[in-house]
PDB file of C-alpha atoms in Angstrom:
ATOM      1  CA  MET A   1      93.977 -63.510 -10.903  1.00  0.00           C
ATOM      2  CA  LEU A   2      90.683 -64.289  -9.204  1.00  0.00           C
ATOM      3  CA  PRO A   3      90.624 -66.461  -6.079  1.00  0.00           C
ATOM      4  CA  LYS A   4      89.043 -69.889  -6.258  1.00  0.00           C
ATOM      5  CA  ARG A   5      85.382 -70.287  -5.364  1.00  0.00           C
ATOM      6  CA  THR A   6      86.388 -72.181  -2.238  1.00  0.00           C
ATOM      7  CA  LEU A   7      83.939 -70.036  -0.299  1.00  0.00           C
ATOM      8  CA  SER A   8      81.045 -67.863  -1.376  1.00  0.00           C
ATOM      9  CA  ILE A   9      78.098 -66.031   0.125  1.00  0.00           C
ATOM     10  CA  ALA A  10      74.731 -67.084  -1.268  1.00  0.00           C
ATOM     11  CA  PRO A  11      72.437 -64.716  -3.163  1.00  0.00           C
ATOM     12  CA  MET A  12      69.730 -63.781  -0.656  1.00  0.00           C
ATOM     13  CA  LEU A  13      66.731 -61.639  -1.579  1.00  0.00           C
ATOM     14  CA  ASP A  14      66.592 -58.336   0.359  1.00  0.00           C
ATOM     15  CA  TRP A  15      69.826 -59.226   2.152  1.00  0.00           C
ATOM     16  CA  THR A  16      72.875 -59.381  -0.122  1.00  0.00           C
ATOM     17  CA  ASP A  17      72.583 -55.851  -1.489  1.00  0.00           C
ATOM     18  CA  ARG A  18      75.595 -53.624  -2.122  1.00  0.00           C
ATOM     19  CA  HIS A  19      75.716 -52.399   1.481  1.00  0.00           C
ATOM     20  CA  TYR A  20      75.920 -55.930   2.862  1.00  0.00           C
ATOM     21  CA  ARG A  21      78.488 -56.896   0.238  1.00  0.00           C
ATOM     22  CA  TYR A  22      80.703 -53.945   1.144  1.00  0.00           C
ATOM     23  CA  MET A  23      80.673 -55.043   4.794  1.00  0.00           C
ATOM     24  CA  ALA A  24      81.383 -58.664   3.881  1.00  0.00           C
ATOM     25  CA  ARG A  25      84.327 -57.642   1.718  1.00  0.00           C
ATOM     26  CA  GLN A  26      85.921 -55.819   4.662  1.00  0.00           C
ATOM     27  CA  ILE A  27      85.813 -59.082   6.640  1.00  0.00           C
ATOM     28  CA  THR A  28      87.059 -61.419   3.903  1.00  0.00           C
ATOM     29  CA  GLN A  29      89.060 -60.458   0.830  1.00  0.00           C
ATOM     30  CA  ASN A  30      88.838 -63.746  -1.088  1.00  0.00           C
ATOM     31  CA  THR A  31      85.314 -65.052  -0.605  1.00  0.00           C
ATOM     32  CA  TRP A  32      83.035 -64.714  -3.638  1.00  0.00           C
ATOM     33  CA  LEU A  33      80.034 -62.458  -3.065  1.00  0.00           C
ATOM     34  CA  TYR A  34      76.673 -62.788  -4.820  1.00  0.00           C
ATOM     35  CA  THR A  35      73.967 -60.222  -5.408  1.00  0.00           C
ATOM     36  CA  GLU A  36      70.327 -60.799  -4.710  1.00  0.00           C
ATOM     37  CA  MET A  37      68.509 -62.444  -7.595  1.00  0.00           C
ATOM     38  CA  ILE A  38      67.600 -59.733 -10.116  1.00  0.00           C
ATOM     39  CA  ASN A  39      64.991 -60.282 -12.809  1.00  0.00           C
ATOM     40  CA  ALA A  40      66.452 -59.915 -16.294  1.00  0.00           C
ATOM     41  CA  GLY A  41      63.557 -57.693 -17.326  1.00  0.00           C
ATOM     42  CA  ALA A  42      64.243 -55.266 -14.492  1.00  0.00           C
ATOM     43  CA  ILE A  43      67.805 -54.803 -15.712  1.00  0.00           C
ATOM     44  CA  ILE A  44      66.732 -54.283 -19.318  1.00  0.00           C
ATOM     45  CA  HIS A  45      63.859 -51.892 -18.648  1.00  0.00           C
ATOM     46  CA  GLY A  46      64.815 -50.375 -15.284  1.00  0.00           C
ATOM     47  CA  ASP A  47      67.515 -48.032 -14.030  1.00  0.00           C
ATOM     48  CA  PRO A  48      70.841 -49.893 -14.426  1.00  0.00           C
ATOM     49  CA  ASN A  49      72.417 -47.954 -11.553  1.00  0.00           C
ATOM     50  CA  ARG A  50      69.684 -49.097  -9.188  1.00  0.00           C
ATOM     51  CA  PHE A  51      70.229 -52.771  -9.941  1.00  0.00           C
ATOM     52  CA  LEU A  52      73.872 -52.994 -10.992  1.00  0.00           C
ATOM     53  CA  LEU A  53      75.773 -50.360  -9.031  1.00  0.00           C
ATOM     54  CA  LYS A  54      78.498 -51.795  -6.819  1.00  0.00           C
ATOM     55  CA  ASP A  55      81.684 -50.748  -5.082  1.00  0.00           C
ATOM     56  CA  GLU A  56      84.905 -51.709  -6.852  1.00  0.00           C
ATOM     57  CA  CYS A  57      86.143 -53.368  -3.667  1.00  0.00           C
ATOM     58  CA  GLU A  58      83.390 -56.005  -3.924  1.00  0.00           C
ATOM     59  CA  ASN A  59      85.148 -58.113  -6.557  1.00  0.00           C
ATOM     60  CA  PRO A  60      85.191 -61.038  -6.906  1.00  0.00           C
ATOM     61  CA  VAL A  61      81.455 -60.600  -7.177  1.00  0.00           C
ATOM     62  CA  ALA A  62      78.729 -62.403  -9.103  1.00  0.00           C
ATOM     63  CA  LEU A  63      75.298 -61.204 -10.144  1.00  0.00           C
ATOM     64  CA  GLN A  64      72.447 -63.692 -10.111  1.00  0.00           C
ATOM     65  CA  LEU A  65      69.874 -63.375 -12.876  1.00  0.00           C
ATOM     66  CA  GLY A  66      66.319 -64.651 -12.878  1.00  0.00           C
ATOM     67  CA  GLY A  67      64.621 -65.385 -16.173  1.00  0.00           C
ATOM     68  CA  SER A  68      63.819 -68.040 -18.753  1.00  0.00           C
ATOM     69  CA  GLU A  69      63.952 -66.240 -22.100  1.00  0.00           C
ATOM     70  CA  PRO A  70      67.389 -66.622 -23.726  1.00  0.00           C
ATOM     71  CA  GLU A  71      67.194 -63.351 -25.655  1.00  0.00           C
ATOM     72  CA  GLN A  72      66.176 -61.383 -22.575  1.00  0.00           C
ATOM     73  CA  LEU A  73      68.842 -63.022 -20.424  1.00  0.00           C
ATOM     74  CA  ALA A  74      71.429 -62.205 -23.083  1.00  0.00           C
ATOM     75  CA  GLN A  75      70.457 -58.516 -23.083  1.00  0.00           C
ATOM     76  CA  ALA A  76      70.657 -58.413 -19.311  1.00  0.00           C
ATOM     77  CA  ALA A  77      73.980 -60.264 -19.226  1.00  0.00           C
ATOM     78  CA  ALA A  78      75.522 -57.758 -21.626  1.00  0.00           C
ATOM     79  CA  LYS A  79      74.552 -54.893 -19.310  1.00  0.00           C
ATOM     80  CA  VAL A  80      75.816 -56.743 -16.243  1.00  0.00           C
ATOM     81  CA  ALA A  81      79.195 -57.302 -17.876  1.00  0.00           C
ATOM     82  CA  GLN A  82      79.573 -53.568 -18.465  1.00  0.00           C
ATOM     83  CA  PHE A  83      79.445 -52.993 -14.697  1.00  0.00           C
ATOM     84  CA  GLY A  84      82.452 -55.194 -14.055  1.00  0.00           C
ATOM     85  CA  TYR A  85      80.949 -58.318 -12.504  1.00  0.00           C
ATOM     86  CA  ASP A  86      83.173 -61.401 -12.578  1.00  0.00           C
ATOM     87  CA  GLU A  87      80.373 -63.927 -12.917  1.00  0.00           C
ATOM     88  CA  ILE A  88      76.731 -64.090 -13.957  1.00  0.00           C
ATOM     89  CA  ASN A  89      74.714 -66.843 -12.323  1.00  0.00           C
ATOM     90  CA  LEU A  90      71.407 -68.245 -13.574  1.00  0.00           C
ATOM     91  CA  ASN A  91      68.845 -68.978 -10.867  1.00  0.00           C
ATOM     92  CA  CYS A  92      67.362 -72.450 -11.267  1.00  0.00           C
ATOM     93  CA  GLY A  93      66.662 -72.991  -7.580  1.00  0.00           C
ATOM     94  CA  CYS A  94      64.117 -70.468  -6.321  1.00  0.00           C
ATOM     95  CA  PRO A  95      60.769 -72.170  -5.559  1.00  0.00           C
ATOM     96  CA  SER A  96      58.576 -69.126  -4.876  1.00  0.00           C
ATOM     97  CA  PRO A  97      55.124 -68.978  -6.544  1.00  0.00           C
ATOM     98  CA  ARG A  98      55.956 -65.563  -8.024  1.00  0.00           C
ATOM     99  CA  VAL A  99      59.035 -66.986  -9.723  1.00  0.00           C
ATOM    100  CA  GLN A 100      57.139 -70.061 -10.910  1.00  0.00           C
ATOM    101  CA  LYS A 101      54.510 -67.798 -12.453  1.00  0.00           C
ATOM    102  CA  GLY A 102      57.292 -66.259 -14.500  1.00  0.00           C
ATOM    103  CA  ALA A 103      58.369 -69.788 -15.520  1.00  0.00           C
ATOM    104  CA  PHE A 104      61.860 -69.546 -14.082  1.00  0.00           C
ATOM    105  CA  GLY A 105      63.700 -70.499 -10.910  1.00  0.00           C
ATOM    106  CA  ALA A 106      63.515 -74.112  -9.747  1.00  0.00           C
ATOM    107  CA  CYS A 107      60.865 -75.132 -12.278  1.00  0.00           C
ATOM    108  CA  LEU A 108      63.521 -74.735 -15.002  1.00  0.00           C
ATOM    109  CA  MET A 109      65.029 -78.008 -13.803  1.00  0.00           C
ATOM    110  CA  ASN A 110      62.230 -79.655 -15.790  1.00  0.00           C
ATOM    111  CA  GLU A 111      63.405 -77.909 -18.990  1.00  0.00           C
ATOM    112  CA  VAL A 112      67.067 -78.679 -19.400  1.00  0.00           C
ATOM    113  CA  ALA A 113      67.135 -77.797 -23.123  1.00  0.00           C
ATOM    114  CA  LEU A 114      65.782 -74.331 -22.359  1.00  0.00           C
ATOM    115  CA  VAL A 115      68.324 -73.903 -19.550  1.00  0.00           C
ATOM    116  CA  ALA A 116      71.098 -74.794 -21.989  1.00  0.00           C
ATOM    117  CA  ASP A 117      69.816 -72.183 -24.450  1.00  0.00           C
ATOM    118  CA  CYS A 118      69.722 -69.599 -21.652  1.00  0.00           C
ATOM    119  CA  LEU A 119      73.282 -70.319 -20.519  1.00  0.00           C
ATOM    120  CA  ASN A 120      74.615 -70.260 -24.087  1.00  0.00           C
ATOM    121  CA  ALA A 121      72.879 -66.963 -24.832  1.00  0.00           C
ATOM    122  CA  MET A 122      74.278 -65.394 -21.662  1.00  0.00           C
ATOM    123  CA  GLN A 123      77.789 -66.592 -22.484  1.00  0.00           C
ATOM    124  CA  ALA A 124      77.635 -65.230 -26.009  1.00  0.00           C
ATOM    125  CA  ALA A 125      76.489 -61.849 -24.722  1.00  0.00           C
ATOM    126  CA  ALA A 126      79.088 -61.672 -21.932  1.00  0.00           C
ATOM    127  CA  PRO A 127      82.098 -63.626 -23.206  1.00  0.00           C
ATOM    128  CA  ASP A 128      84.475 -62.318 -20.536  1.00  0.00           C
ATOM    129  CA  CYS A 129      82.229 -63.318 -17.610  1.00  0.00           C
ATOM    130  CA  ALA A 130      81.983 -66.767 -16.087  1.00  0.00           C
ATOM    131  CA  ILE A 131      78.432 -68.055 -16.630  1.00  0.00           C
ATOM    132  CA  THR A 132      77.309 -70.361 -13.830  1.00  0.00           C
ATOM    133  CA  ILE A 133      74.135 -71.977 -12.531  1.00  0.00           C
ATOM    134  CA  LYS A 134      72.584 -72.461  -9.102  1.00  0.00           C
ATOM    135  CA  HIS A 135      70.005 -75.208  -8.748  1.00  0.00           C
ATOM    136  CA  ARG A 136      68.448 -77.736  -6.368  1.00  0.00           C
ATOM    137  CA  ILE A 137      69.064 -81.482  -6.185  1.00  0.00           C
ATOM    138  CA  GLY A 138      65.548 -82.180  -7.419  1.00  0.00           C
ATOM    139  CA  LEU A 139      61.911 -81.151  -7.503  1.00  0.00           C
ATOM    140  CA  ASP A 140      59.050 -81.930  -5.167  1.00  0.00           C
ATOM    141  CA  LYS A 141      59.344 -85.382  -3.517  1.00  0.00           C
ATOM    142  CA  GLN A 142      61.711 -86.836  -6.061  1.00  0.00           C
ATOM    143  CA  THR A 143      64.135 -89.130  -4.227  1.00  0.00           C
ATOM    144  CA  GLU A 144      66.365 -90.494  -6.993  1.00  0.00           C
ATOM    145  CA  TYR A 145      69.836 -89.203  -7.766  1.00  0.00           C
ATOM    146  CA  GLN A 146      69.797 -89.931 -11.493  1.00  0.00           C
ATOM    147  CA  PRO A 147      67.569 -86.998 -12.608  1.00  0.00           C
ATOM    148  CA  LEU A 148      70.069 -84.630 -10.974  1.00  0.00           C
ATOM    149  CA  ALA A 149      73.000 -86.299 -12.714  1.00  0.00           C
ATOM    150  CA  ASP A 150      71.137 -86.184 -16.033  1.00  0.00           C
ATOM    151  CA  PHE A 151      70.426 -82.465 -15.595  1.00  0.00           C
ATOM    152  CA  VAL A 152      74.045 -81.603 -14.828  1.00  0.00           C
ATOM    153  CA  GLY A 153      75.431 -83.972 -17.430  1.00  0.00           C
ATOM    154  CA  GLU A 154      73.322 -82.606 -20.259  1.00  0.00           C
ATOM    155  CA  LEU A 155      74.213 -79.006 -19.386  1.00  0.00           C
ATOM    156  CA  ALA A 156      77.894 -79.926 -19.265  1.00  0.00           C
ATOM    157  CA  GLN A 157      77.568 -81.388 -22.768  1.00  0.00           C
ATOM    158  CA  ARG A 158      75.496 -78.599 -24.311  1.00  0.00           C
ATOM    159  CA  THR A 159      77.111 -75.525 -22.741  1.00  0.00           C
ATOM    160  CA  ASN A 160      80.444 -74.155 -21.570  1.00  0.00           C
ATOM    161  CA  CYS A 161      79.119 -73.865 -18.012  1.00  0.00           C
ATOM    162  CA  ARG A 162      81.562 -75.586 -15.678  1.00  0.00           C
ATOM    163  CA  THR A 163      80.473 -74.252 -12.276  1.00  0.00           C
ATOM    164  CA  PHE A 164      77.387 -75.797 -10.667  1.00  0.00           C
ATOM    165  CA  ILE A 165      76.221 -74.444  -7.322  1.00  0.00           C
ATOM    166  CA  VAL A 166      73.939 -77.046  -5.794  1.00  0.00           C
ATOM    167  CA  HIS A 167      71.495 -76.392  -2.975  1.00  0.00           C
ATOM    168  CA  ALA A 168      71.339 -79.829  -1.375  1.00  0.00           C
ATOM    169  CA  ARG A 169      67.552 -79.887  -0.907  1.00  0.00           C
ATOM    170  CA  ASN A 170      64.672 -80.519  -3.246  1.00  0.00           C
ATOM    171  CA  ALA A 171      62.489 -77.575  -4.208  1.00  0.00           C
ATOM    172  CA  TRP A 172      58.856 -78.305  -3.468  1.00  0.00           C
ATOM    173  CA  LEU A 173      56.936 -76.299  -6.039  1.00  0.00           C
ATOM    174  CA  ASP A 174      53.594 -76.895  -4.374  1.00  0.00           C
ATOM    175  CA  GLY A 175      52.686 -77.014  -0.692  1.00  0.00           C
ATOM    176  CA  LEU A 176      55.651 -75.193   0.860  1.00  0.00           C
ATOM    177  CA  SER A 177      56.455 -71.504   1.149  1.00  0.00           C
ATOM    178  CA  PRO A 178      59.891 -70.210   0.086  1.00  0.00           C
ATOM    179  CA  LYS A 179      60.851 -70.050   3.773  1.00  0.00           C
ATOM    180  CA  GLU A 180      59.727 -73.639   4.363  1.00  0.00           C
ATOM    181  CA  ASN A 181      61.655 -74.701   1.262  1.00  0.00           C
ATOM    182  CA  ARG A 182      64.836 -73.607   3.021  1.00  0.00           C
ATOM    183  CA  ASP A 183      64.239 -75.927   5.972  1.00  0.00           C
ATOM    184  CA  ILE A 184      61.741 -78.724   5.421  1.00  0.00           C
ATOM    185  CA  PRO A 185      62.993 -80.736   2.419  1.00  0.00           C
ATOM    186  CA  PRO A 186      65.760 -82.950   3.801  1.00  0.00           C
ATOM    187  CA  LEU A 187      69.383 -82.146   3.069  1.00  0.00           C
ATOM    188  CA  ARG A 188      71.119 -84.700   0.855  1.00  0.00           C
ATOM    189  CA  TYR A 189      74.758 -83.697   0.866  1.00  0.00           C
ATOM    190  CA  ASP A 190      75.618 -87.154  -0.468  1.00  0.00           C
ATOM    191  CA  PHE A 191      73.927 -86.280  -3.772  1.00  0.00           C
ATOM    192  CA  VAL A 192      76.248 -83.295  -4.219  1.00  0.00           C
ATOM    193  CA  TYR A 193      79.292 -85.356  -3.254  1.00  0.00           C
ATOM    194  CA  GLN A 194      78.269 -87.941  -5.848  1.00  0.00           C
ATOM    195  CA  LEU A 195      78.035 -85.237  -8.517  1.00  0.00           C
ATOM    196  CA  LYS A 196      81.677 -84.361  -7.921  1.00  0.00           C
ATOM    197  CA  GLN A 197      82.650 -88.029  -8.222  1.00  0.00           C
ATOM    198  CA  ASP A 198      80.654 -88.459 -11.427  1.00  0.00           C
ATOM    199  CA  PHE A 199      81.778 -85.159 -12.988  1.00  0.00           C
ATOM    200  CA  PRO A 200      85.310 -84.559 -11.695  1.00  0.00           C
ATOM    201  CA  HIS A 201      85.996 -82.022 -14.456  1.00  0.00           C
ATOM    202  CA  LEU A 202      83.206 -79.739 -13.205  1.00  0.00           C
ATOM    203  CA  GLU A 203      83.421 -77.271 -10.330  1.00  0.00           C
ATOM    204  CA  ILE A 204      80.812 -78.429  -7.823  1.00  0.00           C
ATOM    205  CA  ILE A 205      79.871 -76.060  -4.993  1.00  0.00           C
ATOM    206  CA  ILE A 206      77.628 -77.170  -2.150  1.00  0.00           C
ATOM    207  CA  ASN A 207      74.979 -75.001  -0.468  1.00  0.00           C
ATOM    208  CA  GLY A 208      72.341 -75.501   2.191  1.00  0.00           C
ATOM    209  CA  GLY A 209      72.254 -75.526   5.990  1.00  0.00           C
ATOM    210  CA  ILE A 210      75.980 -74.909   6.503  1.00  0.00           C
ATOM    211  CA  LYS A 211      76.690 -72.986   9.711  1.00  0.00           C
ATOM    212  CA  THR A 212      80.202 -73.565  11.040  1.00  0.00           C
ATOM    213  CA  ASN A 213      83.795 -73.480   9.850  1.00  0.00           C
ATOM    214  CA  HIS A 214      84.130 -77.101  10.906  1.00  0.00           C
ATOM    215  CA  GLU A 215      81.259 -78.040   8.583  1.00  0.00           C
ATOM    216  CA  ILE A 216      82.867 -76.033   5.778  1.00  0.00           C
ATOM    217  CA  ALA A 217      86.136 -77.916   6.201  1.00  0.00           C
ATOM    218  CA  GLU A 218      84.281 -81.247   6.145  1.00  0.00           C
ATOM    219  CA  HIS A 219      82.447 -80.422   2.909  1.00  0.00           C
ATOM    220  CA  LEU A 220      85.664 -79.304   1.236  1.00  0.00           C
ATOM    221  CA  GLN A 221      86.905 -82.873   1.541  1.00  0.00           C
ATOM    222  CA  HIS A 222      84.267 -83.832  -1.048  1.00  0.00           C
ATOM    223  CA  VAL A 223      83.525 -80.810  -3.262  1.00  0.00           C
ATOM    224  CA  ASP A 224      85.311 -77.792  -4.744  1.00  0.00           C
ATOM    225  CA  GLY A 225      83.585 -75.065  -2.798  1.00  0.00           C
ATOM    226  CA  VAL A 226      81.066 -74.173  -0.117  1.00  0.00           C
ATOM    227  CA  MET A 227      78.392 -71.492  -0.361  1.00  0.00           C
ATOM    228  CA  VAL A 228      77.102 -70.182   2.971  1.00  0.00           C
ATOM    229  CA  GLY A 229      73.774 -68.388   3.246  1.00  0.00           C
ATOM    230  CA  ARG A 230      71.848 -67.244   6.287  1.00  0.00           C
ATOM    231  CA  GLU A 231      74.597 -67.920   8.823  1.00  0.00           C
ATOM    232  CA  ALA A 232      76.933 -65.482   7.047  1.00  0.00           C
ATOM    233  CA  TYR A 233      74.189 -62.867   7.271  1.00  0.00           C
ATOM    234  CA  HIS A 234      73.122 -63.329  10.876  1.00  0.00           C
ATOM    235  CA  ASN A 235      76.683 -63.911  12.106  1.00  0.00           C
ATOM    236  CA  PRO A 236      78.959 -62.036   9.659  1.00  0.00           C
ATOM    237  CA  MET A 237      82.102 -62.413  11.761  1.00  0.00           C
ATOM    238  CA  LEU A 238      81.953 -66.118  10.960  1.00  0.00           C
ATOM    239  CA  MET A 239      83.861 -64.935   7.871  1.00  0.00           C
ATOM    240  CA  GLN A 240      86.629 -63.357   9.974  1.00  0.00           C
ATOM    241  CA  SER A 241      88.981 -66.350   9.720  1.00  0.00           C
ATOM    242  CA  TRP A 242      88.087 -67.531   6.228  1.00  0.00           C
ATOM    243  CA  ASP A 243      91.006 -65.919   4.407  1.00  0.00           C
ATOM    244  CA  THR A 244      93.578 -67.454   6.739  1.00  0.00           C
ATOM    245  CA  GLN A 245      91.812 -70.780   7.306  1.00  0.00           C
ATOM    246  CA  PHE A 246      90.677 -71.560   3.767  1.00  0.00           C
ATOM    247  CA  TYR A 247      92.765 -69.343   1.462  1.00  0.00           C
ATOM    248  CA  GLY A 248      96.120 -69.433   3.239  1.00  0.00           C
ATOM    249  CA  SER A 249      96.289 -65.660   3.700  1.00  0.00           C
ATOM    250  CA  THR A 250      98.975 -64.281   6.012  1.00  0.00           C
ATOM    251  CA  GLN A 251      97.175 -60.955   6.478  1.00  0.00           C
ATOM    252  CA  PRO A 252      95.885 -60.290  10.001  1.00  0.00           C
ATOM    253  CA  GLU A 253      92.173 -60.788  10.532  1.00  0.00           C
ATOM    254  CA  ILE A 254      90.135 -57.609  10.844  1.00  0.00           C
ATOM    255  CA  SER A 255      89.111 -56.632  14.379  1.00  0.00           C
ATOM    256  CA  HIS A 256      85.676 -55.380  15.372  1.00  0.00           C
ATOM    257  CA  ALA A 257      87.103 -51.900  15.986  1.00  0.00           C
ATOM    258  CA  GLN A 258      88.770 -51.774  12.559  1.00  0.00           C
ATOM    259  CA  LEU A 259      85.568 -52.943  10.895  1.00  0.00           C
ATOM    260  CA  ILE A 260      83.450 -50.308  12.649  1.00  0.00           C
ATOM    261  CA  GLU A 261      85.930 -47.639  11.504  1.00  0.00           C
ATOM    262  CA  ARG A 262      85.571 -48.754   7.873  1.00  0.00           C
ATOM    263  CA  LEU A 263      81.797 -48.995   8.088  1.00  0.00           C
ATOM    264  CA  HIS A 264      81.659 -45.513   9.603  1.00  0.00           C
ATOM    265  CA  GLN A 265      83.721 -44.155   6.708  1.00  0.00           C
ATOM    266  CA  TYR A 266      81.528 -46.003   4.219  1.00  0.00           C
ATOM    267  CA  ALA A 267      78.271 -44.767   5.766  1.00  0.00           C
ATOM    268  CA  THR A 268      79.589 -41.199   5.830  1.00  0.00           C
ATOM    269  CA  ALA A 269      80.484 -41.377   2.124  1.00  0.00           C
ATOM    270  CA  GLN A 270      77.174 -42.985   1.152  1.00  0.00           C
ATOM    271  CA  LEU A 271      75.104 -40.411   3.013  1.00  0.00           C
ATOM    272  CA  ALA A 272      77.122 -37.601   1.409  1.00  0.00           C
ATOM    273  CA  THR A 273      76.049 -38.674  -2.091  1.00  0.00           C
ATOM    274  CA  HIS A 274      72.441 -37.605  -1.357  1.00  0.00           C
ATOM    275  CA  ARG A 275      71.113 -40.370  -3.618  1.00  0.00           C
ATOM    276  CA  GLY A 276      68.403 -41.447  -1.226  1.00  0.00           C
ATOM    277  CA  THR A 277      70.519 -43.784   0.892  1.00  0.00           C
ATOM    278  CA  ILE A 278      69.762 -43.524   4.604  1.00  0.00           C
ATOM    279  CA  LEU A 279      71.594 -44.973   7.588  1.00  0.00           C
ATOM    280  CA  ARG A 280      68.948 -47.642   8.146  1.00  0.00           C
ATOM    281  CA  HIS A 281      69.650 -49.098   4.685  1.00  0.00           C
ATOM    282  CA  MET A 282      73.172 -49.900   5.858  1.00  0.00           C
ATOM    283  CA  ALA A 283      72.765 -50.466   9.600  1.00  0.00           C
ATOM    284  CA  ARG A 284      70.189 -53.238   9.147  1.00  0.00           C
ATOM    285  CA  HIS A 285      72.970 -55.439   7.788  1.00  0.00           C
ATOM    286  CA  TYR A 286      75.217 -54.789  10.787  1.00  0.00           C
ATOM    287  CA  LEU A 287      72.908 -56.147  13.495  1.00  0.00           C
ATOM    288  CA  GLY A 288      74.641 -59.527  13.715  1.00  0.00           C
ATOM    289  CA  LEU A 289      78.204 -58.205  13.878  1.00  0.00           C
ATOM    290  CA  MET A 290      78.490 -58.594  17.645  1.00  0.00           C
ATOM    291  CA  HIS A 291      77.107 -62.127  17.686  1.00  0.00           C
ATOM    292  CA  GLY A 292      78.455 -63.920  20.748  1.00  0.00           C
ATOM    293  CA  LEU A 293      79.700 -60.795  22.536  1.00  0.00           C
ATOM    294  CA  HIS A 294      78.259 -59.522  25.815  1.00  0.00           C
ATOM    295  CA  GLY A 295      77.170 -56.248  24.249  1.00  0.00           C
ATOM    296  CA  ALA A 296      75.386 -57.795  21.273  1.00  0.00           C
ATOM    297  CA  ARG A 297      71.909 -56.953  22.554  1.00  0.00           C
ATOM    298  CA  ALA A 298      72.795 -53.286  23.148  1.00  0.00           C
ATOM    299  CA  TRP A 299      74.364 -53.098  19.671  1.00  0.00           C
ATOM    300  CA  ARG A 300      71.203 -54.473  18.042  1.00  0.00           C
ATOM    301  CA  ARG A 301      68.941 -52.240  20.133  1.00  0.00           C
ATOM    302  CA  ILE A 302      70.751 -49.041  19.167  1.00  0.00           C
ATOM    303  CA  LEU A 303      71.099 -49.843  15.461  1.00  0.00           C
ATOM    304  CA  SER A 304      67.460 -50.864  15.093  1.00  0.00           C
ATOM    305  CA  ASP A 305      65.995 -47.879  16.973  1.00  0.00           C
ATOM    306  CA  ALA A 306      64.017 -45.826  14.444  1.00  0.00           C
ATOM    307  CA  ASP A 307      64.362 -42.617  16.442  1.00  0.00           C
ATOM    308  CA  LEU A 308      68.131 -42.969  16.745  1.00  0.00           C
ATOM    309  CA  LEU A 309      68.493 -43.842  13.062  1.00  0.00           C
ATOM    310  CA  LYS A 310      66.312 -41.006  11.779  1.00  0.00           C
ATOM    311  CA  PRO A 311      68.970 -38.210  11.913  1.00  0.00           C
ATOM    312  CA  ASN A 312      71.198 -40.320   9.587  1.00  0.00           C
ATOM    313  CA  ASN A 313      74.257 -39.676  11.719  1.00  0.00           C
ATOM    314  CA  PRO A 314      76.934 -42.325  11.060  1.00  0.00           C
ATOM    315  CA  ASP A 315      78.383 -41.617  14.514  1.00  0.00           C
ATOM    316  CA  LEU A 316      75.583 -43.848  15.785  1.00  0.00           C
ATOM    317  CA  LEU A 317      77.905 -46.746  14.880  1.00  0.00           C
ATOM    318  CA  TRP A 318      80.504 -45.431  17.309  1.00  0.00           C
ATOM    319  CA  GLN A 319      77.829 -44.937  19.956  1.00  0.00           C
ATOM    320  CA  ALA A 320      76.692 -48.529  19.608  1.00  0.00           C
ATOM    321  CA  TRP A 321      80.279 -49.825  19.615  1.00  0.00           C
ATOM    322  CA  ALA A 322      81.055 -47.863  22.801  1.00  0.00           C
ATOM    323  CA  GLU A 323      78.111 -49.576  24.447  1.00  0.00           C
ATOM    324  CA  VAL A 324      79.433 -52.975  23.407  1.00  0.00           C
ATOM    325  CA  GLN A 325      82.862 -52.175  24.841  1.00  0.00           C
ATOM    326  CA  ARG A 326      81.337 -50.960  28.083  1.00  0.00           C
ATOM    327  CA  GLU A 327      79.401 -54.199  28.542  1.00  0.00           C
ATOM    328  CA  CYS A 328      82.431 -56.306  27.642  1.00  0.00           C
ATOM    329  CA  GLU A 329      84.627 -54.728  30.318  1.00  0.00           C
TER     330      GLU A 329
END
């Protein structure tokens, strides 16, 4: 039985790859993990192993698809299901110009009928996977709640989608970069709370600007789940207490030393496959692991040093950890 989506890690381009997800799963057993957004066409026409390969330990794990053609999304969803993903999520929140040019992402919020067709096609192609959607609260400088409620309500009527992940900011399709779109449009958590009140039968998950466990607990008073993005990347040990605090687990929390041991074993195994993976591909995700500790700077310095990384020796993790311990004494 899969855990509830009480907590999840947001899909983040160039960040939530399989190496990051493996690390995250060692820290928390119950939190849902999401891939980077992957274009449906890349899955259909590209190397499936490149885009879909994952470690079995990652589950529960969701793959986020980008696209706006129902037939293409269906083909991609069928392939995704074969790789054992628990959920396939449709991106209706990305505001980047490149995504807009492909007529998908946040601009799909203006085409609810097409979104419904996409979700239905994905569900038909992957009947054993949960099909979900991630979207914004609105577009550009729209300030009314009702268009958001209409969007969610129509999808709830026309599809079997019951999980809505809502980034509590508008997406400005013109005038802001993707980075600015993550910070400048104001957060309206009250809109997401209102969605849960208006659609109590739907699973409503809130996303956007959430940084602490206290904030998570506050949001969970109003919605079904919380999706954390950048903070879970830059400070991964934020997740250390999630299983006990939010899932009621009685298992002991993983220590830094235990985590480094597992990451060392993982890096050793990955390098031994000789599939082109290098230590830097993994170590770049580990830079924030010592956040808040005295040796954090030394840890980051060692694991970002190109000369030290070049030999692809996983023992570099132990070297960096020894430096952290020395500075913490």
